[in-house]
Short mmCIF file of C-alpha atoms and ligand atoms in Angstrom, two decimals:
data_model
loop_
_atom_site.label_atom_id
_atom_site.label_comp_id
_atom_site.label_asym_id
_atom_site.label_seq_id
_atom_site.Cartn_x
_atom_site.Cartn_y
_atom_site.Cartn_z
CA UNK Y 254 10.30 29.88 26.64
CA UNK Y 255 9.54 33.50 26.74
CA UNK Y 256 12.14 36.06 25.51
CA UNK Y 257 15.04 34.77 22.91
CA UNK Y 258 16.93 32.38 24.50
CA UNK Y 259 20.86 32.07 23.02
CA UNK Y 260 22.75 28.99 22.18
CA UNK Y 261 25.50 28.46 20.04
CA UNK Y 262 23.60 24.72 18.71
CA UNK Y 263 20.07 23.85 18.65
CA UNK Y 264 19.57 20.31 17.32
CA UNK Y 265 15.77 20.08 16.03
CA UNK Y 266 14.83 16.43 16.76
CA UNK Y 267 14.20 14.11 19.19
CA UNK Y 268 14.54 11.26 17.75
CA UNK Y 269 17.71 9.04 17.42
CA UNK Y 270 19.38 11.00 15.23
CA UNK Y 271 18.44 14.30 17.46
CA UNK Y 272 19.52 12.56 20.20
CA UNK Y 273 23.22 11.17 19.54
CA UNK Y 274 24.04 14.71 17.87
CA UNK Y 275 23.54 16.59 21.13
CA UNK Y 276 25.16 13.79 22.96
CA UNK Y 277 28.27 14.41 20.71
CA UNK Y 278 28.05 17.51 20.26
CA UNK Y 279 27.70 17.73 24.39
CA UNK Y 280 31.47 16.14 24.37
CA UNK Y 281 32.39 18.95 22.34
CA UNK Y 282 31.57 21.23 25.18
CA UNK Y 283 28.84 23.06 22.48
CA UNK Y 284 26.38 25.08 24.46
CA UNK Y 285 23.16 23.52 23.36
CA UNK Y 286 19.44 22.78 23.30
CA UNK Y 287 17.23 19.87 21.76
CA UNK Y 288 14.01 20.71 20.29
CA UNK Y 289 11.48 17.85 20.16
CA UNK Y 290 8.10 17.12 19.93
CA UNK Y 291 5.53 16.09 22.76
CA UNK Y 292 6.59 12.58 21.73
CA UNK Y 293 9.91 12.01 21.87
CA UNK Y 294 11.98 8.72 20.43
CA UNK Y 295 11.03 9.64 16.34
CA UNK Y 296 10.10 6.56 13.87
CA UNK Y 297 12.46 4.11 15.96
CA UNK Y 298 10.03 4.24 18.93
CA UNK Y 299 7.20 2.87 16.77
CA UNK Y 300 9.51 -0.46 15.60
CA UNK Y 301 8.10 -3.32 16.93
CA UNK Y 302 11.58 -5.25 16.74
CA UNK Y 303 14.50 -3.30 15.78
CA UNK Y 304 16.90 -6.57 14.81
CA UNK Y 305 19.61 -4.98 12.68
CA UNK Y 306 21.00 -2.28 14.91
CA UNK Y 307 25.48 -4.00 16.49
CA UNK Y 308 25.15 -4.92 20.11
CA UNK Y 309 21.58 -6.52 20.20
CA UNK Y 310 22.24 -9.86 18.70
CA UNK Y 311 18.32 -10.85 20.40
CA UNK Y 312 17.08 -7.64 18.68
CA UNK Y 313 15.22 -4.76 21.03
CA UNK Y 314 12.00 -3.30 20.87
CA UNK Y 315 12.14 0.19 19.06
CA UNK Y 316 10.17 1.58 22.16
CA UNK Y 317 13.18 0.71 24.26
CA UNK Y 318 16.27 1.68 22.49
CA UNK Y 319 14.34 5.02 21.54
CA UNK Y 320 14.07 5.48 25.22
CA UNK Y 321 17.45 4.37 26.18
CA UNK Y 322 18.91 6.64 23.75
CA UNK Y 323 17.61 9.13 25.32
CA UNK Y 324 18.19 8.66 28.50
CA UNK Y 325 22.21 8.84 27.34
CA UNK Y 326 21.78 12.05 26.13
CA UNK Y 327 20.07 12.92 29.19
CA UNK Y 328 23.10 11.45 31.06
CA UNK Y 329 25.33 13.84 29.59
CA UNK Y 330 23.21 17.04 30.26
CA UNK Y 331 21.48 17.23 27.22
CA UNK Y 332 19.10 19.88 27.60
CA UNK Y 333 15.40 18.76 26.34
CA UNK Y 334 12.98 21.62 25.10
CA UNK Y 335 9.62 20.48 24.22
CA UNK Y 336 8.35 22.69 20.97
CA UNK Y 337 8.19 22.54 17.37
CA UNK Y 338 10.11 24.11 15.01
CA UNK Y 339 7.97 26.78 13.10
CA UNK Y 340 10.79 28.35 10.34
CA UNK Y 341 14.03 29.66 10.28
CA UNK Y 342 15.98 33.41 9.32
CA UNK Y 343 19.42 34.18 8.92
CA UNK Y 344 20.36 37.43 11.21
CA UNK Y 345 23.70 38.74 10.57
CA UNK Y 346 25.83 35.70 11.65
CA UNK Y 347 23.32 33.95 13.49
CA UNK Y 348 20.14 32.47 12.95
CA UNK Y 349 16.70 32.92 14.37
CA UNK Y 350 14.34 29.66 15.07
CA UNK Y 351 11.37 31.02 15.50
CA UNK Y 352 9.25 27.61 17.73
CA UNK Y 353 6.01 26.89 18.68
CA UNK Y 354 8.00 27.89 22.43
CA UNK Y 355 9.16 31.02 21.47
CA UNK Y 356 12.52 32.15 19.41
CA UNK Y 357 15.79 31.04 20.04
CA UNK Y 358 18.57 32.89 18.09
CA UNK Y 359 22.14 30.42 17.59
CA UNK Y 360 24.73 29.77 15.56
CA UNK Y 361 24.39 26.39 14.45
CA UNK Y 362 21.10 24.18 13.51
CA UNK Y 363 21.75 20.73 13.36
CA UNK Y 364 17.94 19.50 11.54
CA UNK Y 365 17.10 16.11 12.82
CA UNK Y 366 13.58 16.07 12.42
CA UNK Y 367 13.00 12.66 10.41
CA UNK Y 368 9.73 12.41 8.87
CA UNK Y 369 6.14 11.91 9.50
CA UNK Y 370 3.53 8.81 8.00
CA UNK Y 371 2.60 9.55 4.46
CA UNK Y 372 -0.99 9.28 4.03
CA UNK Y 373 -3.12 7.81 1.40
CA UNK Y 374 -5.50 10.46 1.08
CA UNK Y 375 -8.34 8.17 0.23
CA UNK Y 376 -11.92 8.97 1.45
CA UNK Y 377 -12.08 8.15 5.01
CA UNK Y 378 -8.85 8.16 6.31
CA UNK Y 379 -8.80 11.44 8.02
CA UNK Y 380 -12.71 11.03 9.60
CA UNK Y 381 -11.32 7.54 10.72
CA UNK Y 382 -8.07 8.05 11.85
CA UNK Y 383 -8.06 6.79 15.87
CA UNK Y 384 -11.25 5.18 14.97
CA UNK Y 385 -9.73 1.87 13.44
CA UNK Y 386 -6.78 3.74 10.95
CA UNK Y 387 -3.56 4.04 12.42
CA UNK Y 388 -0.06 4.71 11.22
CA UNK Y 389 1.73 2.72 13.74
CA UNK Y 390 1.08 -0.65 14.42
CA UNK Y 391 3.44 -1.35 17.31
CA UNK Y 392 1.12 1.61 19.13
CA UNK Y 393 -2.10 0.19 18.16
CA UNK Y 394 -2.29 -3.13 17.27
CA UNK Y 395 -3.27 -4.60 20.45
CA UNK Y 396 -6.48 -2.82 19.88
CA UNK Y 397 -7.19 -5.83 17.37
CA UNK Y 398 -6.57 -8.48 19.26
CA UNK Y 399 -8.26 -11.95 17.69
CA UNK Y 400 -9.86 -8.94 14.73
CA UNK Y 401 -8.93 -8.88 11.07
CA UNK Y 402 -6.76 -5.64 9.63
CA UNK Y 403 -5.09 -4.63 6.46
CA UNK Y 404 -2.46 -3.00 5.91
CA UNK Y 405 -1.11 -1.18 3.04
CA UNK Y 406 1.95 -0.92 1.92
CA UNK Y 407 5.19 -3.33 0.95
CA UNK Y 408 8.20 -1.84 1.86
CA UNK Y 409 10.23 -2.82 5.39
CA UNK Y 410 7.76 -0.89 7.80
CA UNK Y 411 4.45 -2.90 6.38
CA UNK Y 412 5.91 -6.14 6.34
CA UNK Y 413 7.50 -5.78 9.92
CA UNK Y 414 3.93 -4.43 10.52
CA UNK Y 415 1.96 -7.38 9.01
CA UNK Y 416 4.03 -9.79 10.75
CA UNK Y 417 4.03 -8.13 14.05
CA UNK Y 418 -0.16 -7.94 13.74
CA UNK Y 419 -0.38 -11.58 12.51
CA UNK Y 420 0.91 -12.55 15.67
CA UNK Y 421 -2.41 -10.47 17.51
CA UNK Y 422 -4.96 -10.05 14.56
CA UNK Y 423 -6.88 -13.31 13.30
CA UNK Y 424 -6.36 -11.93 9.69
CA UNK Y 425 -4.02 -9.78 8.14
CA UNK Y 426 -4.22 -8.47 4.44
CA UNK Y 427 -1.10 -6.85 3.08
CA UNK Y 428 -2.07 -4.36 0.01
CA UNK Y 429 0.20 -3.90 -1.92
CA UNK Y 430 0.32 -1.79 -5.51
CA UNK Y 431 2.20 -3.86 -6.91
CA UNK Y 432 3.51 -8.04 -7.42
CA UNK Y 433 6.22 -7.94 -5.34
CA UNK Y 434 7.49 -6.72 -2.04
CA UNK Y 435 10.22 -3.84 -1.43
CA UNK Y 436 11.20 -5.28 2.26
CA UNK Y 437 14.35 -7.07 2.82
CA UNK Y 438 14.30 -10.79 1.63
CA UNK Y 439 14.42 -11.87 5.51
CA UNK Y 440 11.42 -10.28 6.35
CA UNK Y 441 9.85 -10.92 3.09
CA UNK Y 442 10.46 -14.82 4.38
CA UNK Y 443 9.16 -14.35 7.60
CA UNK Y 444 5.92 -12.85 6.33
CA UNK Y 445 5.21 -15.51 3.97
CA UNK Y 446 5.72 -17.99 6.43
CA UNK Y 447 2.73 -16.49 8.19
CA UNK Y 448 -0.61 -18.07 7.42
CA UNK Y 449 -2.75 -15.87 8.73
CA UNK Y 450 -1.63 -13.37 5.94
CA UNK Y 451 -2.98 -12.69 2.94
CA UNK Y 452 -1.00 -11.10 0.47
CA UNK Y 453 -3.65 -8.62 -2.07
CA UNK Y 454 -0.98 -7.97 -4.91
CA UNK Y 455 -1.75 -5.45 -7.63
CA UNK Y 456 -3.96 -3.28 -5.04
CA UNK Y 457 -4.33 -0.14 -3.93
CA UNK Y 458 -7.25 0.87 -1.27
CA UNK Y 459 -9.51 3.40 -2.68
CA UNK Y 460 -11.86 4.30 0.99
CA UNK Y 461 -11.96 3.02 4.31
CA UNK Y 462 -15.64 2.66 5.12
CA UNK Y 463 -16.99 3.51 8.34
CA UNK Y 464 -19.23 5.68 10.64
CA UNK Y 465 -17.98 5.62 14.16
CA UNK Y 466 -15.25 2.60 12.86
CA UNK Y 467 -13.75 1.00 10.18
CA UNK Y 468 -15.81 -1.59 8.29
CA UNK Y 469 -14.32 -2.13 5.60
CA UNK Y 470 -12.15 -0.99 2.79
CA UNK Y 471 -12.52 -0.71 -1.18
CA UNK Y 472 -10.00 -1.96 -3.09
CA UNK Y 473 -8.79 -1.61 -6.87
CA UNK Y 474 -6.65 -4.18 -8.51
CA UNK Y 475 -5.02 -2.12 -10.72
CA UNK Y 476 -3.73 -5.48 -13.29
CA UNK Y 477 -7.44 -6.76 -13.08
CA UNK Y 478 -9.44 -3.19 -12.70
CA UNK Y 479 -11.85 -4.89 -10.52
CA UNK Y 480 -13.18 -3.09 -7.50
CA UNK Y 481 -14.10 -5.01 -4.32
CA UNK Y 482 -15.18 -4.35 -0.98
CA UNK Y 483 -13.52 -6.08 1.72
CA UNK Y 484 -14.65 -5.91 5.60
CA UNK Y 485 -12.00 -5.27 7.91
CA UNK Y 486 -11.63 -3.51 11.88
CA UNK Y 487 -8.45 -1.77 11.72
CA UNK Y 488 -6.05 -0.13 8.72
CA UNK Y 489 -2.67 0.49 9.18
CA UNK Y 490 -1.09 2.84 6.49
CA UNK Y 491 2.66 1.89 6.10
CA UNK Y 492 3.44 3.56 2.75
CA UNK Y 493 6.31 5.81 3.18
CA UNK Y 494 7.53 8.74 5.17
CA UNK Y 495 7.13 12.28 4.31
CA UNK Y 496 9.95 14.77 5.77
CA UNK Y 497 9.49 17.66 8.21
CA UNK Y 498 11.45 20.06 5.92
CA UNK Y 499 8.65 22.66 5.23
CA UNK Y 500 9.94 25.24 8.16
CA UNK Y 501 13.55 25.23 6.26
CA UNK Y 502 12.72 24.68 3.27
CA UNK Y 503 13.25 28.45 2.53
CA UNK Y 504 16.90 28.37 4.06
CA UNK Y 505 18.42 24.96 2.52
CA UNK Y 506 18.94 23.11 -0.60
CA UNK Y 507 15.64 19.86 -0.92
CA UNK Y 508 15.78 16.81 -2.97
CA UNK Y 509 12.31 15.62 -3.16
CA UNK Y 510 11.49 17.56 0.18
CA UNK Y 511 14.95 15.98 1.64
CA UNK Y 512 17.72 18.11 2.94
CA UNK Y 513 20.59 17.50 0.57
CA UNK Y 514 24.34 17.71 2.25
CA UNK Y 515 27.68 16.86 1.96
CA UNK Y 516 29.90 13.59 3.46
CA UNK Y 517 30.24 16.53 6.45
CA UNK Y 518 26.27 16.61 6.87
CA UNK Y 519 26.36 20.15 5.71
CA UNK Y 520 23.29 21.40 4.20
CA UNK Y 521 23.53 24.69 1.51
CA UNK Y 522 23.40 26.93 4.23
CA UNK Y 523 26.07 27.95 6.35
CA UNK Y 524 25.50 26.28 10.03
CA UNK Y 525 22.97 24.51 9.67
CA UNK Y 526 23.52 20.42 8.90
CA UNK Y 527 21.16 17.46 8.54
CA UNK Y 528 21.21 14.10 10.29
CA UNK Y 529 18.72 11.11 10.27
CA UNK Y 530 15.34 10.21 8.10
CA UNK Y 531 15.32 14.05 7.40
CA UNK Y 532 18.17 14.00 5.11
CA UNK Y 533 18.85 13.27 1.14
CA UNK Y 534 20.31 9.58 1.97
CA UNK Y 535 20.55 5.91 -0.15
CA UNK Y 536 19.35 4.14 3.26
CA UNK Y 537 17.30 4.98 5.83
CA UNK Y 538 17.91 2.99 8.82
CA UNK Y 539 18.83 3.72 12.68
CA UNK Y 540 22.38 2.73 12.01
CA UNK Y 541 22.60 5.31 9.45
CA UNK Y 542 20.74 7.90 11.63
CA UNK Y 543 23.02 7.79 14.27
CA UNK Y 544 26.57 7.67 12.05
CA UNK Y 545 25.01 11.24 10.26
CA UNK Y 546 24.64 12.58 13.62
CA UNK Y 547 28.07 12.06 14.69
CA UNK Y 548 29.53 13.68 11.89
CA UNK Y 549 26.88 16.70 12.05
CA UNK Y 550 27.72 17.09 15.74
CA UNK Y 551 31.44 16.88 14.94
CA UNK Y 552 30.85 19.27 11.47
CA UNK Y 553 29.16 21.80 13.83
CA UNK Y 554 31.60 22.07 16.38
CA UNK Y 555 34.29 22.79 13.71
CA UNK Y 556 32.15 25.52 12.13
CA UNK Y 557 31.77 27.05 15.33
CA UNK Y 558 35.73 26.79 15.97
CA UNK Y 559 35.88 28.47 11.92
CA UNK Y 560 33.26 31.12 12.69
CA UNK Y 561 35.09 32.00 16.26
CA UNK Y 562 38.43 33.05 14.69
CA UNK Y 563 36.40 35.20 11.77
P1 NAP M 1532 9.47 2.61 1.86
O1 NAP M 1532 10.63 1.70 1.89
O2 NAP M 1532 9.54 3.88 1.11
O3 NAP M 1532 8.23 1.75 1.30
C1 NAP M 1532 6.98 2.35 1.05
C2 NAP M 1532 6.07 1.28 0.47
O4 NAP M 1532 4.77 1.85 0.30
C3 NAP M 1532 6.52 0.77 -0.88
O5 NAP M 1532 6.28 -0.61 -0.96
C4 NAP M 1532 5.65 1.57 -1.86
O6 NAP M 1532 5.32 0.83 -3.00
C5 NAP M 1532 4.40 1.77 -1.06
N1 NAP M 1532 3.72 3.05 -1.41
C6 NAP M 1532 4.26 4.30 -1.46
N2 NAP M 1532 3.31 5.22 -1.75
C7 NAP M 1532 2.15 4.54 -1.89
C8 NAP M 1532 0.82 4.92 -2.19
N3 NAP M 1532 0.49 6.20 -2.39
N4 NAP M 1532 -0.11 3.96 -2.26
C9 NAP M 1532 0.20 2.65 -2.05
N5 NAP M 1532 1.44 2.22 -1.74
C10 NAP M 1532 2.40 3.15 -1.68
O7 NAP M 1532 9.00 3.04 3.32
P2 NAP M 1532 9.08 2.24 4.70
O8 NAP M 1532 8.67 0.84 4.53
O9 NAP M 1532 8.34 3.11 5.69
O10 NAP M 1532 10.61 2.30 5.06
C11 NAP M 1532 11.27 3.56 5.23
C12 NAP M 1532 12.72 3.33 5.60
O11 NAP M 1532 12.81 2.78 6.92
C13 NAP M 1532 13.40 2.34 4.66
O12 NAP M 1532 14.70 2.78 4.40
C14 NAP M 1532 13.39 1.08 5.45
O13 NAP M 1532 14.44 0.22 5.08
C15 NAP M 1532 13.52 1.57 6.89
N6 NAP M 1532 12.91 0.61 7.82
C16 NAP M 1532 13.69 -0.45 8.25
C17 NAP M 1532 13.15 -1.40 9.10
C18 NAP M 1532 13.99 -2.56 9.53
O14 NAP M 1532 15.14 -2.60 9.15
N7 NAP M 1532 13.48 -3.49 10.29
C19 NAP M 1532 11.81 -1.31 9.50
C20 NAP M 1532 11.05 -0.26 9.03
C21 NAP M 1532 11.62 0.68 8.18
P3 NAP M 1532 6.42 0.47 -4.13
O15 NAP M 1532 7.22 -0.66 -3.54
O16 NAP M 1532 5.60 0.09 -5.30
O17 NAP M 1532 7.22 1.72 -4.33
#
């Protein structure tokens, strides 16, 4: 990037969210840039099946309607700047982004960030991770074809996971830390309905065992206390998402590491809005993603309009 580039809108995010803000706020005529990471697309391009998002009554793979998201933007001239986001000063009026790319100064942020895997910092997990323990399924579960995996969690992401993996693996194990399952009841259904998996209530998974790959894991029931060893090839961690927020975090209001905002998407500070995973929000979902972004893109454009006339 070099020297400070200018822009009245930088939308941090490449994800869904990221993407339909700068498309909007592209119709606005805002003089933009998107920040995203080497790999673009966010949480939605690691969905095996995404069935719940109007205008796909056969469902579509997350890989694809990440991508063709995208490409829209792209359509409209979205600009796409590959680079992190490192933190964030106010200057006067404006603010400075300082990136992984260099520093961009503008006068509007919209954060679309989402979140990242939370990990569950067991013994193992980081020395294995590529070597049997993944965080995405859809990217690595053909690597277990016919081979028997676990995977921990029970919300929508490990069930969608377990089911998606029963269809490659020989054996699946859910983990879960508790007796029942947080998923929606329709995929709860569809899981139980598969027999190749094995539901380990009341667990959590204490180390993943391996030298060069995963073995096995150790388990703790925590109802029963009993500690067992159980071999698997593969782990896939599906317990939660943990926000990109710390390069803001100075600048704007968090709930529990979430941006907080208002019904316009406006975060505490002034400029800068939230869209997406990223953002204090009851549901979490692509549908929801993309309705913040529209009203962040539209919130920004009338700040700029505010800030224009003084
Ligand atoms: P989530 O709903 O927060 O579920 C996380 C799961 O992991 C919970 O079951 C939780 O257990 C468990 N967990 C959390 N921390 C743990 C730890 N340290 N050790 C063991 N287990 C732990 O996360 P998610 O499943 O990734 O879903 C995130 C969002 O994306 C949700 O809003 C979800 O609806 C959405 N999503 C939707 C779809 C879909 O619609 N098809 C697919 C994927 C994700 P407890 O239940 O005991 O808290």
């Amino acid at each position: 990037m070099g020297e400070t580039m200018t822009k009245e809108l930088v939308v941090v995010g490449g994800g869904v969210a990221g993407c339909t803000a700068a498309m909007y706020a592209k119709r606005y005529n805002m003089d933009l840039i998107l920040l995203e990471k080497a790999a673009p697309g966010g949480q939605t391009a690691t969905a095996s099946e995404i069935e719940n998002y109007p205008g796909f009554p056969d469902g579509i793979s997350g890989f694809e309607l990440a991508e063709r998201v995208h490409q829209q933007a792209a359509n409209v001239g979205v600009d796409f700047v590959a680079g992190t986001a490192e933190s964030v000063v106010r200057d006067g009026d404006d603010w400075l982004l300082k990136t992984s790319g260099g520093e961009i100064r503008t006068k509007a942020l919209i954060v679309a960030a989402g979140a990242s895997p939370r990990r569950l910092e067991v013994p193992g997990e980081r020395d294995l991770y590529g070597k049997g323990v993944s965080y995405c399924a859809t990217c690595d579960g053909m690597f277990y074809r016919a081979r028997t995996v676990a995977v921990a969690g029970g919300g929508n992401t490990a069930v969608d996971e377990a089911i998606y993996l029963s269809q490659i693996c020989e054996k699946v194990y859910l983990v879960h830390r508790r007796d029942e399952l947080r998923a929606e009841a329709h995929l709860q259904t569809r899981a139980f309905q598969q027999e190749s998996i094995e539901f380990v209530w009341d667990s959590v998974i204490t180390e993943i065992i391996g030298s060069d790959e995963v073995t096995a894991i150790k388990v703790h029931n925590k109802k029963t206390e009993a500690d067992s060893e159980m071999p698997v090839d593969g782990v896939f961690v599906a317990i939660g998402h943990e926000p990109a927020t710390e390069w803001v975090a100075d600048v704007v209001e968090l709930k529990d590491s979430f941006i907080e905002t208002n019904q316009e998407m406006e975060s505490s500070a002034p400029g800068i809005f939230a869209a997406g995973d990223i953002r204090d929000t009851p549901l979490r979902q692509i549908t929801t993603a993309v309705g913040d972004a529209s009203i962040a893109a539209h919130s920004a454009w009338q700040y700029l309009q505010r800030i224009a006339v003084g």
